[in-house]
mmCIF file with all atom_site columns, C-alpha atoms in Angstrom:
data_model
loop_
_atom_site.group_PDB
_atom_site.id
_atom_site.type_symbol
_atom_site.label_atom_id
_atom_site.label_alt_id
_atom_site.label_comp_id
_atom_site.label_asym_id
_atom_site.label_entity_id
_atom_site.label_seq_id
_atom_site.pdbx_PDB_ins_code
_atom_site.Cartn_x
_atom_site.Cartn_y
_atom_site.Cartn_z
_atom_site.occupancy
_atom_site.B_iso_or_equiv
_atom_site.pdbx_formal_charge
_atom_site.auth_seq_id
_atom_site.auth_comp_id
_atom_site.auth_asym_id
_atom_site.auth_atom_id
_atom_site.pdbx_PDB_model_num
ATOM 1   C CA . MET A 1 1   ? 94.272 59.349 144.312 1.00 60.00 ? 1   MET A CA 1
ATOM 2   C CA . CYS A 1 2   ? 91.814 60.112 141.281 1.00 62.00 ? 2   CYS A CA 1
ATOM 3   C CA . THR A 1 3   ? 89.434 57.601 139.023 1.00 64.00 ? 3   THR A CA 1
ATOM 4   C CA . SER A 1 4   ? 87.678 58.198 136.115 1.00 63.00 ? 4   SER A CA 1
ATOM 5   C CA . HIS A 1 5   ? 83.986 57.590 135.798 1.00 57.00 ? 5   HIS A CA 1
ATOM 6   C CA . PHE A 1 6   ? 82.111 58.158 132.359 1.00 59.00 ? 6   PHE A CA 1
ATOM 7   C CA . GLY A 1 7   ? 84.984 60.139 131.416 1.00 61.00 ? 7   GLY A CA 1
ATOM 8   C CA . ALA A 1 8   ? 84.888 62.484 134.570 1.00 61.00 ? 8   ALA A CA 1
ATOM 9   C CA . VAL A 1 9   ? 88.126 62.543 136.908 1.00 67.00 ? 9   VAL A CA 1
ATOM 10  C CA . VAL A 1 10  ? 87.123 62.258 140.244 1.00 66.00 ? 10  VAL A CA 1
ATOM 11  C CA . ARG A 1 11  ? 89.201 62.503 143.492 1.00 66.00 ? 11  ARG A CA 1
ATOM 12  C CA . THR A 1 12  ? 88.201 59.739 145.823 1.00 63.00 ? 12  THR A CA 1
ATOM 13  C CA . THR A 1 13  ? 90.700 59.710 148.934 1.00 67.00 ? 13  THR A CA 1
ATOM 14  C CA . HIS A 1 14  ? 88.621 62.093 151.199 1.00 72.00 ? 14  HIS A CA 1
ATOM 15  C CA . VAL A 1 15  ? 85.244 63.878 151.674 1.00 76.00 ? 15  VAL A CA 1
ATOM 16  C CA . THR A 1 16  ? 86.780 67.386 151.294 1.00 78.00 ? 16  THR A CA 1
ATOM 17  C CA . GLY A 1 17  ? 87.822 66.792 147.733 1.00 80.00 ? 17  GLY A CA 1
ATOM 18  C CA . THR A 1 18  ? 84.511 65.370 146.881 1.00 83.00 ? 18  THR A CA 1
ATOM 19  C CA . VAL A 1 19  ? 82.778 68.356 148.284 1.00 86.00 ? 19  VAL A CA 1
ATOM 20  C CA . THR A 1 20  ? 85.201 70.463 146.392 1.00 86.00 ? 20  THR A CA 1
ATOM 21  C CA . ASP A 1 21  ? 84.549 68.935 143.100 1.00 85.00 ? 21  ASP A CA 1
ATOM 22  C CA . ILE A 1 22  ? 80.684 68.915 143.767 1.00 88.00 ? 22  ILE A CA 1
ATOM 23  C CA . GLY A 1 23  ? 80.807 72.690 144.539 1.00 90.00 ? 23  GLY A CA 1
ATOM 24  C CA . SER A 1 24  ? 83.091 73.741 141.544 1.00 88.00 ? 24  SER A CA 1
ATOM 25  C CA . THR A 1 25  ? 81.102 71.568 139.407 1.00 88.00 ? 25  THR A CA 1
ATOM 26  C CA . LEU A 1 26  ? 77.715 73.159 140.605 1.00 90.00 ? 26  LEU A CA 1
ATOM 27  C CA . GLY A 1 27  ? 79.267 76.571 140.334 1.00 90.00 ? 27  GLY A CA 1
ATOM 28  C CA . ARG A 1 28  ? 80.425 76.019 136.735 1.00 86.00 ? 28  ARG A CA 1
ATOM 29  C CA . LEU A 1 29  ? 76.709 74.831 135.831 1.00 86.00 ? 29  LEU A CA 1
ATOM 30  C CA . ALA A 1 30  ? 75.248 77.917 137.559 1.00 87.00 ? 30  ALA A CA 1
ATOM 31  C CA . MET A 1 31  ? 77.595 80.027 135.676 1.00 86.00 ? 31  MET A CA 1
ATOM 32  C CA . LEU A 1 32  ? 76.889 78.472 132.302 1.00 83.00 ? 32  LEU A CA 1
ATOM 33  C CA . PHE A 1 33  ? 73.027 78.631 132.987 1.00 81.00 ? 33  PHE A CA 1
ATOM 34  C CA . LEU A 1 34  ? 72.833 82.187 134.336 1.00 84.00 ? 34  LEU A CA 1
ATOM 35  C CA . ARG A 1 35  ? 75.120 83.662 131.445 1.00 79.00 ? 35  ARG A CA 1
ATOM 36  C CA . LYS A 1 36  ? 72.232 82.203 129.016 1.00 74.00 ? 36  LYS A CA 1
ATOM 37  C CA . GLY A 1 37  ? 69.063 83.264 130.981 1.00 76.00 ? 37  GLY A CA 1
ATOM 38  C CA . CYS A 1 38  ? 68.476 79.733 132.522 1.00 70.00 ? 38  CYS A CA 1
ATOM 39  C CA . ARG A 1 39  ? 67.881 78.127 129.213 1.00 70.00 ? 39  ARG A CA 1
ATOM 40  C CA . ARG A 1 40  ? 69.175 74.986 127.936 1.00 68.00 ? 40  ARG A CA 1
ATOM 41  C CA . SER A 1 41  ? 68.029 75.960 124.275 1.00 70.00 ? 41  SER A CA 1
ATOM 42  C CA . ARG A 1 42  ? 70.447 79.105 124.179 1.00 74.00 ? 42  ARG A CA 1
ATOM 43  C CA . LEU A 1 43  ? 73.576 76.928 125.061 1.00 75.00 ? 43  LEU A CA 1
ATOM 44  C CA . ASN A 1 44  ? 75.962 76.531 122.057 1.00 80.00 ? 44  ASN A CA 1
ATOM 45  C CA . VAL A 1 45  ? 77.232 72.904 121.334 1.00 83.00 ? 45  VAL A CA 1
ATOM 46  C CA . VAL A 1 46  ? 80.370 73.168 123.316 1.00 82.00 ? 46  VAL A CA 1
ATOM 47  C CA . GLU A 1 47  ? 78.375 74.468 126.340 1.00 82.00 ? 47  GLU A CA 1
ATOM 48  C CA . ALA A 1 48  ? 75.728 71.907 125.869 1.00 81.00 ? 48  ALA A CA 1
ATOM 49  C CA . ALA A 1 49  ? 78.562 69.199 126.107 1.00 82.00 ? 49  ALA A CA 1
ATOM 50  C CA . GLU A 1 50  ? 80.139 70.777 129.379 1.00 83.00 ? 50  GLU A CA 1
ATOM 51  C CA . VAL A 1 51  ? 76.823 70.589 130.951 1.00 80.00 ? 51  VAL A CA 1
ATOM 52  C CA . GLY A 1 52  ? 76.448 66.950 129.892 1.00 82.00 ? 52  GLY A CA 1
ATOM 53  C CA . VAL A 1 53  ? 80.016 66.046 131.192 1.00 85.00 ? 53  VAL A CA 1
ATOM 54  C CA . ASP A 1 54  ? 79.338 67.981 134.381 1.00 85.00 ? 54  ASP A CA 1
ATOM 55  C CA . ALA A 1 55  ? 75.911 66.135 134.841 1.00 86.00 ? 55  ALA A CA 1
ATOM 56  C CA . ARG A 1 56  ? 77.587 62.996 134.357 1.00 87.00 ? 56  ARG A CA 1
ATOM 57  C CA . LYS A 1 57  ? 80.182 63.749 137.008 1.00 87.00 ? 57  LYS A CA 1
ATOM 58  C CA . LEU A 1 58  ? 77.752 64.756 139.518 1.00 89.00 ? 58  LEU A CA 1
ATOM 59  C CA . LEU A 1 59  ? 75.858 61.479 138.952 1.00 88.00 ? 59  LEU A CA 1
ATOM 60  C CA . VAL A 1 60  ? 79.217 59.941 140.317 1.00 86.00 ? 60  VAL A CA 1
ATOM 61  C CA . LEU A 1 61  ? 80.124 62.526 143.007 1.00 87.00 ? 61  LEU A CA 1
ATOM 62  C CA . LEU A 1 62  ? 76.688 62.837 144.701 1.00 90.00 ? 62  LEU A CA 1
ATOM 63  C CA . PRO A 1 63  ? 76.053 59.017 145.520 1.00 90.00 ? 63  PRO A CA 1
ATOM 64  C CA . MET A 1 64  ? 79.851 59.113 146.777 1.00 87.00 ? 64  MET A CA 1
ATOM 65  C CA . TRP A 1 65  ? 79.495 61.839 148.891 1.00 89.00 ? 65  TRP A CA 1
ATOM 66  C CA . CYS A 1 66  ? 76.425 59.986 150.310 1.00 92.00 ? 66  CYS A CA 1
ATOM 67  C CA . SER A 1 67  ? 78.313 56.990 150.695 1.00 90.00 ? 67  SER A CA 1
ATOM 68  C CA . PHE A 1 68  ? 80.955 58.754 152.845 1.00 89.00 ? 68  PHE A CA 1
ATOM 69  C CA . LEU A 1 69  ? 78.034 60.232 154.743 1.00 91.00 ? 69  LEU A CA 1
ATOM 70  C CA . ILE A 1 70  ? 76.215 56.860 155.479 1.00 93.00 ? 70  ILE A CA 1
ATOM 71  C CA . GLY A 1 71  ? 79.629 55.329 156.446 1.00 90.00 ? 71  GLY A CA 1
ATOM 72  C CA . THR A 1 72  ? 80.651 57.766 158.741 1.00 91.00 ? 72  THR A CA 1
ATOM 73  C CA . THR A 1 73  ? 77.086 57.831 160.541 1.00 94.00 ? 73  THR A CA 1
ATOM 74  C CA . LEU A 1 74  ? 77.054 54.026 160.500 1.00 93.00 ? 74  LEU A CA 1
ATOM 75  C CA . GLY A 1 75  ? 80.474 53.805 161.910 1.00 92.00 ? 75  GLY A CA 1
ATOM 76  C CA . ALA A 1 76  ? 79.822 56.184 164.947 1.00 93.00 ? 76  ALA A CA 1
ATOM 77  C CA . TYR A 1 77  ? 76.935 54.209 165.712 1.00 94.00 ? 77  TYR A CA 1
ATOM 78  C CA . LEU A 1 78  ? 78.614 50.992 165.367 1.00 93.00 ? 78  LEU A CA 1
ATOM 79  C CA . TYR A 1 79  ? 81.600 52.242 167.445 1.00 94.00 ? 79  TYR A CA 1
ATOM 80  C CA . THR A 1 80  ? 79.263 53.275 170.275 1.00 94.00 ? 80  THR A CA 1
ATOM 81  C CA . ALA A 1 81  ? 77.665 49.679 170.092 1.00 94.00 ? 81  ALA A CA 1
ATOM 82  C CA . MET A 1 82  ? 80.580 47.392 169.397 1.00 93.00 ? 82  MET A CA 1
ATOM 83  C CA . GLY A 1 83  ? 83.751 49.343 170.049 1.00 93.00 ? 83  GLY A CA 1
ATOM 84  C CA . VAL A 1 84  ? 86.986 48.593 167.981 1.00 93.00 ? 84  VAL A CA 1
ATOM 85  C CA . GLU A 1 85  ? 85.423 45.360 166.923 1.00 94.00 ? 85  GLU A CA 1
ATOM 86  C CA . ALA A 1 86  ? 83.142 47.491 164.637 1.00 93.00 ? 86  ALA A CA 1
ATOM 87  C CA . LEU A 1 87  ? 85.963 47.640 162.305 1.00 93.00 ? 87  LEU A CA 1
ATOM 88  C CA . LEU A 1 88  ? 85.452 43.952 161.543 1.00 94.00 ? 88  LEU A CA 1
ATOM 89  C CA . ILE A 1 89  ? 82.384 44.865 159.703 1.00 93.00 ? 89  ILE A CA 1
ATOM 90  C CA . PRO A 1 90  ? 83.888 47.221 156.902 1.00 91.00 ? 90  PRO A CA 1
ATOM 91  C CA . ALA A 1 91  ? 86.933 44.957 156.844 1.00 94.00 ? 91  ALA A CA 1
ATOM 92  C CA . GLY A 1 92  ? 84.678 41.748 156.124 1.00 95.00 ? 92  GLY A CA 1
ATOM 93  C CA . LEU A 1 93  ? 82.675 43.636 153.571 1.00 93.00 ? 93  LEU A CA 1
ATOM 94  C CA . THR A 1 94  ? 85.739 44.850 152.070 1.00 93.00 ? 94  THR A CA 1
ATOM 95  C CA . PHE A 1 95  ? 87.104 41.076 151.947 1.00 96.00 ? 95  PHE A CA 1
ATOM 96  C CA . SER A 1 96  ? 83.851 39.741 150.765 1.00 96.00 ? 96  SER A CA 1
ATOM 97  C CA . PHE A 1 97  ? 83.291 42.161 147.874 1.00 94.00 ? 97  PHE A CA 1
ATOM 98  C CA . GLY A 1 98  ? 86.952 41.842 146.641 1.00 93.00 ? 98  GLY A CA 1
ATOM 99  C CA . THR A 1 99  ? 86.612 38.291 146.751 1.00 94.00 ? 99  THR A CA 1
ATOM 100 C CA . ILE A 1 100 ? 83.335 38.373 144.721 1.00 94.00 ? 100 ILE A CA 1
ATOM 101 C CA . TYR A 1 101 ? 84.835 41.031 142.522 1.00 91.00 ? 101 TYR A CA 1
ATOM 102 C CA . GLY A 1 102 ? 88.005 38.875 141.767 1.00 91.00 ? 102 GLY A CA 1
ATOM 103 C CA . LEU A 1 103 ? 86.354 35.605 140.811 1.00 91.00 ? 103 LEU A CA 1
ATOM 104 C CA . PHE A 1 104 ? 83.835 37.543 138.653 1.00 92.00 ? 104 PHE A CA 1
ATOM 105 C CA . ARG A 1 105 ? 86.395 39.656 136.925 1.00 91.00 ? 105 ARG A CA 1
ATOM 106 C CA . GLN A 1 106 ? 88.356 36.331 136.167 1.00 88.00 ? 106 GLN A CA 1
ATOM 107 C CA . LYS A 1 107 ? 85.089 34.544 134.779 1.00 91.00 ? 107 LYS A CA 1
ATOM 108 C CA . MET A 1 108 ? 84.073 37.640 132.560 1.00 92.00 ? 108 MET A CA 1
ATOM 109 C CA . LYS A 1 109 ? 87.629 37.890 131.049 1.00 92.00 ? 109 LYS A CA 1
ATOM 110 C CA . SER A 1 110 ? 87.622 34.316 130.174 1.00 91.00 ? 110 SER A CA 1
ATOM 111 C CA . TYR A 1 111 ? 84.330 34.675 128.609 1.00 93.00 ? 111 TYR A CA 1
ATOM 112 C CA . LEU A 1 112 ? 85.235 37.843 126.857 1.00 93.00 ? 112 LEU A CA 1
ATOM 113 C CA . LYS A 1 113 ? 88.340 35.931 125.441 1.00 94.00 ? 113 LYS A CA 1
ATOM 114 C CA . GLN A 1 114 ? 86.206 33.178 124.132 1.00 94.00 ? 114 GLN A CA 1
ATOM 115 C CA . ILE A 1 115 ? 83.594 35.468 122.481 1.00 95.00 ? 115 ILE A CA 1
ATOM 116 C CA . GLU A 1 116 ? 86.771 37.312 120.805 1.00 95.00 ? 116 GLU A CA 1
ATOM 117 C CA . ARG A 1 117 ? 88.323 33.549 119.703 1.00 94.00 ? 117 ARG A CA 1
ATOM 118 C CA . GLU A 1 118 ? 84.837 32.869 117.931 1.00 94.00 ? 118 GLU A CA 1
ATOM 119 C CA . ARG A 1 119 ? 84.574 36.303 116.245 1.00 94.00 ? 119 ARG A CA 1
ATOM 120 C CA . LEU A 1 120 ? 88.247 35.901 115.049 1.00 94.00 ? 120 LEU A CA 1
ATOM 121 C CA . ASN A 1 121 ? 87.476 32.382 113.832 1.00 93.00 ? 121 ASN A CA 1
ATOM 122 C CA . LYS A 1 122 ? 84.440 33.759 111.972 1.00 93.00 ? 122 LYS A CA 1
ATOM 123 C CA . ASP A 1 123 ? 86.217 36.554 110.554 1.00 92.00 ? 123 ASP A CA 1
ATOM 124 C CA . MET A 1 124 ? 89.250 34.336 109.386 1.00 94.00 ? 124 MET A CA 1
ATOM 125 C CA . HIS A 1 125 ? 86.680 31.905 107.586 1.00 92.00 ? 125 HIS A CA 1
ATOM 126 C CA . LYS A 1 126 ? 84.913 34.893 105.967 1.00 92.00 ? 126 LYS A CA 1
ATOM 127 C CA . MET A 1 127 ? 88.079 36.042 104.585 1.00 93.00 ? 127 MET A CA 1
ATOM 128 C CA . GLN A 1 128 ? 89.449 32.845 103.293 1.00 92.00 ? 128 GLN A CA 1
ATOM 129 C CA . GLY A 1 129 ? 86.029 32.690 101.563 1.00 90.00 ? 129 GLY A CA 1
ATOM 130 C CA . THR A 1 130 ? 86.901 36.142 100.169 1.00 91.00 ? 130 THR A CA 1
ATOM 131 C CA . LEU A 1 131 ? 90.281 35.317 98.893  1.00 91.00 ? 131 LEU A CA 1
ATOM 132 C CA . VAL A 1 132 ? 88.987 32.223 97.233  1.00 90.00 ? 132 VAL A CA 1
ATOM 133 C CA . ARG A 1 133 ? 86.429 34.257 95.362  1.00 90.00 ? 133 ARG A CA 1
ATOM 134 C CA . ALA A 1 134 ? 89.385 36.780 94.424  1.00 89.00 ? 134 ALA A CA 1
ATOM 135 C CA . GLN A 1 135 ? 91.709 34.081 93.365  1.00 88.00 ? 135 GLN A CA 1
ATOM 136 C CA . THR A 1 136 ? 88.875 32.734 90.940  1.00 87.00 ? 136 THR A CA 1
ATOM 137 C CA . LEU A 1 137 ? 88.125 35.940 89.477  1.00 84.00 ? 137 LEU A CA 1
ATOM 138 C CA . LEU A 1 138 ? 91.908 36.778 88.797  1.00 80.00 ? 138 LEU A CA 1
#
């Protein structure tokens, strides 16, 4: 499974895909900088754009990998403390965040529709004024 963040395609299904993406991105950055003597000023426009994309991709991948690491550590600790019932914690968090997201998304969607309607009405009034002016000039 893949997702896109800031224009970067990221594999999110397992840790090995994340670590592979981090490694290949760091390798690509190292290759670019080593070819140019470790100076960003020597990069051409395309290479500078590639560095920007790779840096944004790392800003997504590294926190995601840290989240995997923290989750496995906490999961192991909670399992030793609570047993199988420890699964109720991530299940409850997922349910809570999913519910909050669903409500927030619906509210945001209706708010954005209202803004769009107001903008459209404003544009229509503007256009009607322009048409009236055009008719008087003709």
